[in-house]
Coordinates of C-alpha atoms and ligand atoms in Angstrom, one line a residue:
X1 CA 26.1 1.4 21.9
X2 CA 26.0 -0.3 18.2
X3 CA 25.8 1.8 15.7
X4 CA 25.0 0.0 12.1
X5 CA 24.4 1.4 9.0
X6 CA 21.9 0.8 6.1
X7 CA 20.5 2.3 3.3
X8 CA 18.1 5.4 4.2
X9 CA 14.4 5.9 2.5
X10 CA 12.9 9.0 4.1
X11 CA 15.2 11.4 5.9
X12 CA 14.4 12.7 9.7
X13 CA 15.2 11.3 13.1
X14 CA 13.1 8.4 14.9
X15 CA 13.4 7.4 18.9
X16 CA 11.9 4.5 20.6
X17 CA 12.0 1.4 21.3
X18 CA 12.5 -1.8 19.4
X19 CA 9.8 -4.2 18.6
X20 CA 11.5 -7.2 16.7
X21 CA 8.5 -8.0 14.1
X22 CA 7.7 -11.7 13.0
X23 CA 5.6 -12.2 10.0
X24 CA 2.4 -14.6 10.9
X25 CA 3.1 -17.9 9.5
X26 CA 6.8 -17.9 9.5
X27 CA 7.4 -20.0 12.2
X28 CA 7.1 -23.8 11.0
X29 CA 4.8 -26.0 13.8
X30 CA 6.2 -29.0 15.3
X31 CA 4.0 -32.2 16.1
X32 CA 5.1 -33.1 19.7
X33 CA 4.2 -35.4 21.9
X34 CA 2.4 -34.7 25.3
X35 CA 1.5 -36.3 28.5
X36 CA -0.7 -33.6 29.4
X37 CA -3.4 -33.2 27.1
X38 CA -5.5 -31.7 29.7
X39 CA -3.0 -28.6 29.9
X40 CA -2.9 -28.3 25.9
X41 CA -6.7 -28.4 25.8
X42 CA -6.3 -25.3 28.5
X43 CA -3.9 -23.8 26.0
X44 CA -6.2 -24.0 23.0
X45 CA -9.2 -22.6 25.4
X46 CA -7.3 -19.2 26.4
X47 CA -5.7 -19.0 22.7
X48 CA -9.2 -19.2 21.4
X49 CA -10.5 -16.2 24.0
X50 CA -7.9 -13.9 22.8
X51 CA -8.0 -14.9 19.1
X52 CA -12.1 -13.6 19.7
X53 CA -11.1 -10.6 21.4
X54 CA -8.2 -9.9 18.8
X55 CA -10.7 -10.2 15.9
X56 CA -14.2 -8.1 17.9
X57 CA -11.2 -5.5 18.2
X58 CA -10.5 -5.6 14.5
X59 CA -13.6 -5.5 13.8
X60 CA -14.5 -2.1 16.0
X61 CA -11.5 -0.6 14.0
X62 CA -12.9 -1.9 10.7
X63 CA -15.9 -0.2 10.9
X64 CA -14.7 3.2 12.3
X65 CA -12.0 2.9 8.6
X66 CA -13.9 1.1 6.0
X67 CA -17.3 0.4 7.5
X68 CA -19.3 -2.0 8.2
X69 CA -19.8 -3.8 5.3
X70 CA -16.4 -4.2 4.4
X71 CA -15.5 -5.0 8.5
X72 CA -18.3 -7.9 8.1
X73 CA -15.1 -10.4 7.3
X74 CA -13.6 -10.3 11.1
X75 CA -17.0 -10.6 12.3
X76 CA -17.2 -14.0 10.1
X77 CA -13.6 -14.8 11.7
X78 CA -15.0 -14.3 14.9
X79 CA -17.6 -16.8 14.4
X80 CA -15.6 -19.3 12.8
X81 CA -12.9 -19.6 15.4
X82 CA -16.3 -20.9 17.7
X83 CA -17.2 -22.8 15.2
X84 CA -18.5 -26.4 16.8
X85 CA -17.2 -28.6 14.3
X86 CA -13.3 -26.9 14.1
X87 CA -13.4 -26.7 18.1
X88 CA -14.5 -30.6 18.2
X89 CA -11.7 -31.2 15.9
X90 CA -8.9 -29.9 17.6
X91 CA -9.8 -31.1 20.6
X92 CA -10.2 -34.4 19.2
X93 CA -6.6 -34.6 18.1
X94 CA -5.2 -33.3 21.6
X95 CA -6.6 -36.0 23.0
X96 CA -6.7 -39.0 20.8
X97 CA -3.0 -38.2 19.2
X98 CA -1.8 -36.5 22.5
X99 CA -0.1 -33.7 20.8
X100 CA 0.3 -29.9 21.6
X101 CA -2.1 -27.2 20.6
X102 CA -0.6 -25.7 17.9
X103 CA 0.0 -28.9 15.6
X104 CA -3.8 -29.6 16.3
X105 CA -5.0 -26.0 15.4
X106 CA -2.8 -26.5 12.2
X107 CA -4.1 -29.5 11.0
X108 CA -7.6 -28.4 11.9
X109 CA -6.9 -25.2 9.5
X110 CA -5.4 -27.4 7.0
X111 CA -8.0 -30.1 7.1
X112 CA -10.9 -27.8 6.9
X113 CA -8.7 -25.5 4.7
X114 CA -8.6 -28.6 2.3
X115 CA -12.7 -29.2 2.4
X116 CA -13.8 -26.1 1.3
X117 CA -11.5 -25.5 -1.4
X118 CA -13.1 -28.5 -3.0
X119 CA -16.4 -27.6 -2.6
X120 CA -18.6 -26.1 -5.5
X121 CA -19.9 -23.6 -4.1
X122 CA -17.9 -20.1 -4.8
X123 CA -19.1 -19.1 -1.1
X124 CA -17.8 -21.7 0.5
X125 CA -14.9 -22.4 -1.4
X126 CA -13.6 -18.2 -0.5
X127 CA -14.3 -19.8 3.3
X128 CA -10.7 -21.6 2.5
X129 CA -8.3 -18.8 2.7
X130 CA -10.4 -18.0 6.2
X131 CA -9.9 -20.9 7.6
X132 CA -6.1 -20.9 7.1
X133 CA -6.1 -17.4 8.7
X134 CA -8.0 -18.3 11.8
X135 CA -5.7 -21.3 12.7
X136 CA -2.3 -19.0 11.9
X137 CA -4.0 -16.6 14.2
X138 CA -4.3 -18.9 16.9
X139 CA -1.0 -20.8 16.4
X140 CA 1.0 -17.2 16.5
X141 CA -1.2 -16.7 19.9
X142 CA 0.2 -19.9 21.2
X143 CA 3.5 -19.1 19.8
X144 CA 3.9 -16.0 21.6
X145 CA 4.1 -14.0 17.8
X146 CA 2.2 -11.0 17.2
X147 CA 0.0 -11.4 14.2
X148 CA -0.4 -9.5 10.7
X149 CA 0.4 -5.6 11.0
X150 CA 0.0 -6.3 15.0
X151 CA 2.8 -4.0 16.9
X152 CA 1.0 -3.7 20.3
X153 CA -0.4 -0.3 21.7
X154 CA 3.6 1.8 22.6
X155 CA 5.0 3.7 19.8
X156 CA 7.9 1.4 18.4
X157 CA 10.4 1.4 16.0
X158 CA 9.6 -1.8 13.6
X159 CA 12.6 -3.8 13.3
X160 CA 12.2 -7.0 10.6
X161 CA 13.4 -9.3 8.0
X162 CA 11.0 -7.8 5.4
X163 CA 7.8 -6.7 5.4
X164 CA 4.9 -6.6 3.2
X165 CA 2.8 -3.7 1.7
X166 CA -0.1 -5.4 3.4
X167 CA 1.6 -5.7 6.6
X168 CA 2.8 -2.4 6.8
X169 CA -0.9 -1.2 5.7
X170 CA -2.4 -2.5 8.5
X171 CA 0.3 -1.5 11.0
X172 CA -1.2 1.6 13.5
X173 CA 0.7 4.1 12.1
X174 CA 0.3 6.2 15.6
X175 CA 2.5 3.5 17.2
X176 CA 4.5 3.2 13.9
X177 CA 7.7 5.3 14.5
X178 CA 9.9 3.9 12.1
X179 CA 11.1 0.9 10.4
X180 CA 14.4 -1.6 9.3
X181 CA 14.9 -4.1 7.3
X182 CA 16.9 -6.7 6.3
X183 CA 15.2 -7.0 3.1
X184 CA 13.6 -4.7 0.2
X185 CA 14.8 -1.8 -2.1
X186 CA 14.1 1.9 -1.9
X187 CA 10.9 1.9 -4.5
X188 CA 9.4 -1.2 -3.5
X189 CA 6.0 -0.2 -2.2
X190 CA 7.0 -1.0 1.3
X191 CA 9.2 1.8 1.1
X192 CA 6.8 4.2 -0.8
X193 CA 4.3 3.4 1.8
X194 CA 7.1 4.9 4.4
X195 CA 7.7 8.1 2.4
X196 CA 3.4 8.7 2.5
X197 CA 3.3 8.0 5.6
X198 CA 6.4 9.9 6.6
X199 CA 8.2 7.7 8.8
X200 CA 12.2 7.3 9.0
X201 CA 13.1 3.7 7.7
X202 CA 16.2 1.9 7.0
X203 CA 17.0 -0.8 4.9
X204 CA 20.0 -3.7 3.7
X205 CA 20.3 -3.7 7.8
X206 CA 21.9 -6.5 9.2
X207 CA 19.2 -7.2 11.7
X208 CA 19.8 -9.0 15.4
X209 CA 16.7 -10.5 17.1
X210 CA 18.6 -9.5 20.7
X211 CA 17.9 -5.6 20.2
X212 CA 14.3 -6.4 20.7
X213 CA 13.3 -3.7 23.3
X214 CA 16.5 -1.7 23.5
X215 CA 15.8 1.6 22.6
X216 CA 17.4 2.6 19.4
X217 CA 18.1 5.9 17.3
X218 CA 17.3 5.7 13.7
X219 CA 19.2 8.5 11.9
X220 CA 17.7 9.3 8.3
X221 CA 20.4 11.7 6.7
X222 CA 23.2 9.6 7.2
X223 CA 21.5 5.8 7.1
X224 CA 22.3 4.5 11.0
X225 CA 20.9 2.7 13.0
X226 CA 22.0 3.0 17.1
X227 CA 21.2 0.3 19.3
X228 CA 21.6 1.8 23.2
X229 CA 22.3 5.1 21.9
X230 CA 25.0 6.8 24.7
X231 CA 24.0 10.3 26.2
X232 CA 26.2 12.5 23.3
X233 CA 24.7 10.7 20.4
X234 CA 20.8 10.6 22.0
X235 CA 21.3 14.4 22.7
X236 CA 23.1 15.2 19.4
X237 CA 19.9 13.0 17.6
X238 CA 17.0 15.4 19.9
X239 CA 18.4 18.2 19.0
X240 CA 18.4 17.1 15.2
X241 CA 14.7 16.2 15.2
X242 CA 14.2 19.4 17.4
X243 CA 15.8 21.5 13.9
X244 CA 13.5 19.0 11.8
X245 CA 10.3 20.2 13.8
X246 CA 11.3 23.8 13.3
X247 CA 11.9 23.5 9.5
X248 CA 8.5 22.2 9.1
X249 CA 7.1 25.0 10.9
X250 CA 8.6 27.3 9.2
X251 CA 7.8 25.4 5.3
X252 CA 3.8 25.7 6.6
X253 CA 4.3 29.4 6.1
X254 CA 3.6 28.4 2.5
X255 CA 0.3 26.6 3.1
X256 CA -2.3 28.5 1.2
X257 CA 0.1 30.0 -1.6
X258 CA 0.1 29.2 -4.9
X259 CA 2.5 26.5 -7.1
X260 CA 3.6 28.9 -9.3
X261 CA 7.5 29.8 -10.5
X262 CA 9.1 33.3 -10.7
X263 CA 7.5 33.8 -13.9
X264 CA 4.1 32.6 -13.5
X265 CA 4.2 29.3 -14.7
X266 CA 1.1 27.6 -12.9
X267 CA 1.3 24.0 -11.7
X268 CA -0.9 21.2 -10.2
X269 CA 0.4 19.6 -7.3
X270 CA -1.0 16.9 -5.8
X271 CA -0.8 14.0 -3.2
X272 CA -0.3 10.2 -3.3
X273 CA -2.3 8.5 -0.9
X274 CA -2.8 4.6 -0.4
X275 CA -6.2 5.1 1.5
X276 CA -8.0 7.0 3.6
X277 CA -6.2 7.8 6.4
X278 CA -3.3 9.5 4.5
X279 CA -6.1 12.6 3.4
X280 CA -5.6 14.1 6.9
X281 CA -1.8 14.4 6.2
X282 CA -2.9 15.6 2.4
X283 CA -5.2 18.2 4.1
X284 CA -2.5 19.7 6.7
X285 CA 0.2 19.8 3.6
X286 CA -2.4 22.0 1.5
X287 CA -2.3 19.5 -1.5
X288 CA -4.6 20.8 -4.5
X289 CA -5.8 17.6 -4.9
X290 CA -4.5 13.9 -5.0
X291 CA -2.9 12.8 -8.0
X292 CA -2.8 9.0 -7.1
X293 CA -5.2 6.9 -4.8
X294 CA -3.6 3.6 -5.0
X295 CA -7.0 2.2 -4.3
X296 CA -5.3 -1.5 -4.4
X297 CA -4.3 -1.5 -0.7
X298 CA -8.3 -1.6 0.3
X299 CA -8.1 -4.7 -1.1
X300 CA -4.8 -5.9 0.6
X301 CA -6.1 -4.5 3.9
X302 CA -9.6 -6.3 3.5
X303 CA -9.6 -10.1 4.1
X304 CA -11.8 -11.0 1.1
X305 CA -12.9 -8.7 -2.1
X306 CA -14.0 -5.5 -0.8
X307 CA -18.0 -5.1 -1.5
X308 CA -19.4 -2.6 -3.5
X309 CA -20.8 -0.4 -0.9
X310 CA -17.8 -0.4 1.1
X311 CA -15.5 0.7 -1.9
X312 CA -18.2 3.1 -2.7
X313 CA -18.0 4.4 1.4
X314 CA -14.1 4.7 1.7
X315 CA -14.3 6.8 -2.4
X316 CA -17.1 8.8 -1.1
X317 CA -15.4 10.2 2.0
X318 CA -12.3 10.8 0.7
X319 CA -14.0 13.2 -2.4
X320 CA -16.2 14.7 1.1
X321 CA -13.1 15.4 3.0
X322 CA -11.5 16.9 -0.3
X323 CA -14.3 19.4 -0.6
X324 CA -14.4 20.0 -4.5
X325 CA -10.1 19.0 -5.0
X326 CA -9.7 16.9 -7.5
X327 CA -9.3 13.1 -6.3
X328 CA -7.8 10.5 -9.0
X329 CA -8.3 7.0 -7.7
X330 CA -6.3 4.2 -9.9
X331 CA -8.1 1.3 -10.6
X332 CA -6.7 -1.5 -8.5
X333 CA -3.0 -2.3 -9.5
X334 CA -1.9 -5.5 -7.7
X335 CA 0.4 -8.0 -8.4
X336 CA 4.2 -8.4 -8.5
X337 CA 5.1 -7.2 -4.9
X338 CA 0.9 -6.4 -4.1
X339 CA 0.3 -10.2 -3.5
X340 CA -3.4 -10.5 -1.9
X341 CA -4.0 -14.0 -0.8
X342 CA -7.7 -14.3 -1.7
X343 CA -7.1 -14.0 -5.4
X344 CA -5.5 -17.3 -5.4
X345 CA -3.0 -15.9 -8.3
X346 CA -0.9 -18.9 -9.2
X347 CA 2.9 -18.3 -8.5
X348 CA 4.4 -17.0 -11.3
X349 CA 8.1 -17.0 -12.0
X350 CA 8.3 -13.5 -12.8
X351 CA 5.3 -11.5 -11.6
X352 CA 6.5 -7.6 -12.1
X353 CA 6.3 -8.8 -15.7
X354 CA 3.4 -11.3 -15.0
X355 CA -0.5 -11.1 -14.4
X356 CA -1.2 -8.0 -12.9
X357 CA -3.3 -4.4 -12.6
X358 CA -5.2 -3.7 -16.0
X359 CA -4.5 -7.5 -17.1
X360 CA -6.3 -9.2 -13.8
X361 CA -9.3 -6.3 -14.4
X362 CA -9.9 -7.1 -17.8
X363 CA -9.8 -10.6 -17.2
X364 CA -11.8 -10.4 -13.8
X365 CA -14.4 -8.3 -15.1
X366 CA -16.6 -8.5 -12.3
X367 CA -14.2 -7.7 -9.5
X368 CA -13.1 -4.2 -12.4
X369 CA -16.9 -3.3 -12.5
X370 CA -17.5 -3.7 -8.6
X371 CA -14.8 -1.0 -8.3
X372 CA -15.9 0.9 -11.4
X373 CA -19.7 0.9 -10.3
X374 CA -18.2 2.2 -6.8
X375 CA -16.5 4.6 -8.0
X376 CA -19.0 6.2 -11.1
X377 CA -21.5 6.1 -7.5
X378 CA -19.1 8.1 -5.4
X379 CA -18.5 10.9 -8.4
X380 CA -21.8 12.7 -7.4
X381 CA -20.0 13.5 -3.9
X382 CA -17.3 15.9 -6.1
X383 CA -14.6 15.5 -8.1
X384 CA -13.2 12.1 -8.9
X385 CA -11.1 10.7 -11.8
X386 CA -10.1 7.5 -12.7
X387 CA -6.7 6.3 -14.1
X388 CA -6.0 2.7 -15.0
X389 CA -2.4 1.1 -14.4
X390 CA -0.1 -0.4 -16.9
X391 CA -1.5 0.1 -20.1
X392 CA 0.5 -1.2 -23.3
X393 CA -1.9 -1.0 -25.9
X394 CA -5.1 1.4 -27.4
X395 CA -7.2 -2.1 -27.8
X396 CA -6.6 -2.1 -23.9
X397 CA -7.6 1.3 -23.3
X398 CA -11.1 0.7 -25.6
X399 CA -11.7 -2.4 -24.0
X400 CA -11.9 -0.2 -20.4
X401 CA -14.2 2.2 -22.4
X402 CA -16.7 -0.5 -23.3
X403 CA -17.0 -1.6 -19.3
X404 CA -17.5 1.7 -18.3
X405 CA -19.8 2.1 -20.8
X406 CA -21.8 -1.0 -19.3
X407 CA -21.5 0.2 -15.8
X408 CA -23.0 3.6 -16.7
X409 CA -25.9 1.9 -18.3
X410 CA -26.3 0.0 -15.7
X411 CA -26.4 2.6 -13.3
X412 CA -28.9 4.6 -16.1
X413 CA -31.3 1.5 -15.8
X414 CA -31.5 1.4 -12.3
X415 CA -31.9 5.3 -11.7
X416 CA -28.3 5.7 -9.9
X417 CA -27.1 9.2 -10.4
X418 CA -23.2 9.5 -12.0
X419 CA -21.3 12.4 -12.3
X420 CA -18.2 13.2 -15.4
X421 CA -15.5 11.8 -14.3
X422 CA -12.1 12.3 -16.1
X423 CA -10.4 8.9 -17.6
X424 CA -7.0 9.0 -18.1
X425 CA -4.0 6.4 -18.0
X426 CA -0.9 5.8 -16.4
X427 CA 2.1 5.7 -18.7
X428 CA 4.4 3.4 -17.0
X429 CA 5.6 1.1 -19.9
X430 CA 7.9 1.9 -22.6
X431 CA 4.9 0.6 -25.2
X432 CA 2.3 2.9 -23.7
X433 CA 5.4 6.1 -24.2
X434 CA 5.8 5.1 -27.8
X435 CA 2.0 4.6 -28.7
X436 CA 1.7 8.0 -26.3
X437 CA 0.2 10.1 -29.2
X438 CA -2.2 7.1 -29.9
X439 CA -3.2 6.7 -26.7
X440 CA -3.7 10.5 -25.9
X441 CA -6.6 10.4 -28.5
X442 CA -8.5 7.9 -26.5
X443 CA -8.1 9.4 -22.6
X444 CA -8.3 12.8 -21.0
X445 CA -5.1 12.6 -18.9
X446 CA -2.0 10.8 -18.5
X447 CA 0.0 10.5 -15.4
X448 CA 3.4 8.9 -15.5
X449 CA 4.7 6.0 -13.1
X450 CA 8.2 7.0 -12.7
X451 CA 8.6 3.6 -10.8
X452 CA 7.7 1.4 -13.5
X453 CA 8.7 3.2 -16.2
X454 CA 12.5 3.0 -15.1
X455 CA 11.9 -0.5 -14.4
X456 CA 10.8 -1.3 -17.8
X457 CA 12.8 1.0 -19.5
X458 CA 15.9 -0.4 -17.6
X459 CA 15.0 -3.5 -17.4
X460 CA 15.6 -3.6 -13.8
X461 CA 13.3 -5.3 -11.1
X462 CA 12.3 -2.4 -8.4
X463 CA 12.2 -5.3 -6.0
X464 CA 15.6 -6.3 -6.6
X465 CA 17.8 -5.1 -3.7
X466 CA 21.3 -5.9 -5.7
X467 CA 20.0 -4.1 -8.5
X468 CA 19.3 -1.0 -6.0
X469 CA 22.2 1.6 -6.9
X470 CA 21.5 1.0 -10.6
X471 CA 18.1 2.1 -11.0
X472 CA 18.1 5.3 -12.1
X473 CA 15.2 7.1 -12.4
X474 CA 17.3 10.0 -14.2
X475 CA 18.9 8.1 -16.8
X476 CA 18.6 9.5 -20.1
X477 CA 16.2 7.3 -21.6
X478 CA 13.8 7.2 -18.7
X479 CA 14.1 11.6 -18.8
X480 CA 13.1 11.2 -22.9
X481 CA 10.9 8.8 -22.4
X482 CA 8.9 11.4 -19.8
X483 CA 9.6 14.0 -23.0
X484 CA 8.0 12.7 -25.4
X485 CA 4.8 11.3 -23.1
X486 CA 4.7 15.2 -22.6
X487 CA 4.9 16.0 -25.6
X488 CA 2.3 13.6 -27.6
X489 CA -0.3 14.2 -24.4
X490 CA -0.1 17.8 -25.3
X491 CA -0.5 17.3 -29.3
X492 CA -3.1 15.6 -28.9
X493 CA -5.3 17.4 -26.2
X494 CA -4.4 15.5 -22.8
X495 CA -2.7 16.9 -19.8
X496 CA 0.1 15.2 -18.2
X497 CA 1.4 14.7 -15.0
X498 CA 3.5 12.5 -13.0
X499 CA 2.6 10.3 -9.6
X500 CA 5.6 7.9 -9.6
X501 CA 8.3 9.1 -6.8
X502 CA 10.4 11.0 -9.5
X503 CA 7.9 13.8 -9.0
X504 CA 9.2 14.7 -5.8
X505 CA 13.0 15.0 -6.7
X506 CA 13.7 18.3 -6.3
X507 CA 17.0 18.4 -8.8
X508 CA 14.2 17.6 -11.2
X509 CA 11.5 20.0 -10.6
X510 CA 13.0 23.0 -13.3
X511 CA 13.4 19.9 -16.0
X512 CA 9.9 19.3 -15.6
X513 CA 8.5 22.4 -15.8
X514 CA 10.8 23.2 -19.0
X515 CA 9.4 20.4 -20.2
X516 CA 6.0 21.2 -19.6
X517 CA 4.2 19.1 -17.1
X518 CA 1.2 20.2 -15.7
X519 CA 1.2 18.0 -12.8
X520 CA 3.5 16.5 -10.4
X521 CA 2.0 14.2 -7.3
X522 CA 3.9 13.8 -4.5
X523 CA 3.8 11.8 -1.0
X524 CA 2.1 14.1 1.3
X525 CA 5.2 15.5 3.2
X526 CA 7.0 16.3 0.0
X527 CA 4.3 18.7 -0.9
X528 CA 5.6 21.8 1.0
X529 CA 9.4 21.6 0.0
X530 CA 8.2 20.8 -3.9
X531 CA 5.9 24.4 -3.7
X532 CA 9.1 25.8 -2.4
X533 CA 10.8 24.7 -5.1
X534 CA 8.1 25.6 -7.3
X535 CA 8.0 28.8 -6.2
X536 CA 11.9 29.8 -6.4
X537 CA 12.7 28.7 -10.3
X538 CA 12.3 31.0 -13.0
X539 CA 11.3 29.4 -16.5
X540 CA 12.8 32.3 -18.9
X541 CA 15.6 34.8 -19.0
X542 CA 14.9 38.0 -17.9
Ligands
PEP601 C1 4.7 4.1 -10.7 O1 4.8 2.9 -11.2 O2 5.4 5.0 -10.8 C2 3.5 4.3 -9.8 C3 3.1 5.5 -9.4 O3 2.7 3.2 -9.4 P1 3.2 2.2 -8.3 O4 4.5 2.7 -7.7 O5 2.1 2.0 -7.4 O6 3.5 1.0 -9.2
MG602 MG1 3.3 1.5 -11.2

């Protein structure tokens, strides 16, 4: 047995076994020399058939999460893989350079990769990025690697250097036990996408490519890892995630009650999702609504810029399945460690500070108004708000207003019903807390972004895994800066709540309410202990 430690993000117990994850495209392909170009050209043939299958299987899945419009893109894939001129052209250079398959495949992808970019033509020119992900797919094929989010049909536990928010999005999470990492700090979005989707995962883990397919204990509470658990500790961890099960049971005892203290303090508590198959787990935890849809991971699971209608699909079922709750989608927020390859954002040396959320929208109008004009659609359906991510400034805030303004006369011109929908903004910069009783003129709501905020306020990258043990969410400026947001909202006629992961901290939850927050959103699983809470603190001396 090994036993290793790391640094724990979500406490509670996972068994399985180990599936050693390789990112697509890590792997660097070698030009080498063959006598048997016959056999490559074999090679190519079957990693084509399974690249097809791969992708009609995608696609099937696609349409049953996002719908068909928005699945159209693996369907394109599909095509392109049997596309004449790219299968002429990698069979060309097996034979005439005698090489193996997956140098041909990546030349092909970088060759044709290279032609569309320079083409005028926007459609064609998008057809770049495809190209490139076609030929990785059928180089990791050839290489034996699983591709993007790809963990095979057995529950595992996800063992890897790092791993992306979009990887980790697209990963099955029924097979998705747990996961370790070398790599990535405890608020990276990696990590809050562990915490909604309640799995155990470890990180700053020494990581060894030989434990693929041992079976292996991961042990929340205290950070370890086992590798070949022995028969005490595998018992010891069974019985731990059989006390885990029972405490759950018995915390559903408060589904149904109110979130309300001793002394009848009323509060909203909501959910954070990141799409829509987090509302079942929103649902079964008896969330009042959800505080924070971070709509941008429909565009990191999508493989070009989700349509319209499909936006519009994914908003309208997830008001549906919340049956009158209130459902606050952010506008999308990428950037800094939400990279999505089909934007084509130039590197940038410091991106958490850089071109992202509110700055890309209002630059990109058209992709802000897609998602706007999907969302004002979807409002007739029930109750939707809207919050917009990393505001600094009122000009900011009225520029917003003017869009929407355009969408809804848009929609007014061509007869498409709207409903009210709430604006509000998240505070999540030190500028937007000092301008806080400016801002609160302007918007119904704010909701504060604990994450940023103590990275801005601390100047501390969230990313930074050295930086890790000295981000403090409860340091004394970030716990005035949440203070004062509070206060100005309330001055000035807006609620305020909070949706970064500070909401959930339950050594917090009395400091909040004495401060006066109306609304605290939470991942899913933390929604039951925080009513607990909730329900156990009383505001004023008796
Ligand atoms: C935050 O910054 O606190 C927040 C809720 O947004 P995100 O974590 O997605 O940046
Ligand atoms: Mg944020």
């Amino acid at each position: 047995m090994e036993k290793i430690t790391g640094k724990s993000i979500l406490k509670g117990i996972a068994i399985g076994k180990v599936l050693f994850y390789q990112k697509k495209g890590e792997q660097s392909v070698k030009r080498v020399k063959v006598e048997d170009t016959e056999t490559e050209i074999r090679r190519y043939e079957a990693a084509k058939v399974t690249a097809i299958e791969q992708l009609n299987k995608l696609y099937q899945n696609a349409v049953k999460e996002v719908g068909e419009t928005n699945a159209a893109v693996f369907e394109v894939h599909a095509m392109m893989v049997q596309d004449g001129d790219y299968v002429d052209s990698i069979r060309n250079i097996i034979e005439t350079q005698q090489v193996n398959a997956e140098f041909a495949v990546a030349t092909t992808g970088d060759n044709f990769s290279q032609m569309f970019a320079e083409m005028d033509d926007e459609y064609f020119k998008a057809r770049a990025v495809d190209v490139k992900d076609i030929s990785e797919r059928i180089v990791n094929i050839l290489s034996g690697i699983e591709n993007s989010g790809d963990i095979g049909e057995e529950p595992v536990i996800v063992i890897a250097e790092d791993l992306a928010p979009s990887e980790t999005v697209q990963m099955d999470k029924e097979k998705l036990l747990a996961f370790v990492t070398r790599y990535g700090s405890s608020n990276s979005h990696t990590a809050i996408l562990a915490r909604t989707m309640n799995i155990p995962a470890l990180i700053d883990v020494d990581i060894q490519t030989e434990w693929d397919g041992k079976l292996a204990i991961i042990d929340g509470y205290s950070g370890t890892l086992y590798i070949e658990p022995d028969a005490e500790i595998l018992n010891q961890m069974k019985k731990r995630q059989e006390e885990d099960k029972k405490s759950k049971e018995l915390l559903l005892q408060l589904k149904g009650k109110e979130d309300i203290t001793l002394d009848g303090k009323k509060i909203k508590l909501y959910a954070n999702i990141g799409g829509i198959k987090d509302v079942a787990s929103v649902l079964a935890n008896d969330a009042a609504g959800i505080g924070l849809f971070r709509s941008e991971f429909l565009y990191l699971e999508s493989e070009d810029y989700p349509s319209e209608d499909s936006q519009f699909l994914v908003y309208k079922k997830v008001i549906e399945t919340m049956a009158g709750r209130k459902v606050i989608v952010r506008t999308l927020d990428i950037g800094a460690d939400k990279q999505v390859d089909y934007f084509n954002l130039d590197h940038e040396d410091n991106p958490a500070m850089g071109y992202r959320a509110i700055r890309i929208c209002l630059d990109r109008v058209d992709i802000f108004k897609t998602q706007l004009r999907a969302l004002f659609r979807a409002s007739v359906f029930g109750n939707i708000a809207i919050m917009y991510p990393m505001i600094i400034s009122v000009e900011e805030v009225r520029k917003i207003k003017g869009i929407v303004e355009m969408v809804k006369k848009e929609l007014d011109e061509q007869e498409i019903p709207y409903g009210d929908v709430e604006q509000g903004i998240m505070i999540e910069t030190p500028a937007a807390v000092m301008i806080s009783d400016l801002l609160a003129k302007e918007v119904d709501f704010f909701s504060i972004g604990t994450n940023d905020l103590t990275q801005y306020t601390l100047a501390i990258d969230r990313q930074n895994m050295k930086l890790d043990n000295i981000y403090d969410s409860h340091h004394p400026a970030v716990l005035r800066m949440i203070q004062m947001t509070i206060e100005n909202g309330h001055k000035h006629g807006c609620w305020v709540g909070i949706c970064g992961e500070l909401g959930a901290d339950p050594t917090l939850t009395r400091t909040f309410l004495e401060m006066g927050i109306d609304e605290l959103s939470v991942s899913p699983s933390f929604i039951l202990p925080t009513r607990k809470n909730i329900r156990e603190i009383r505001l004023q001396e008796k």
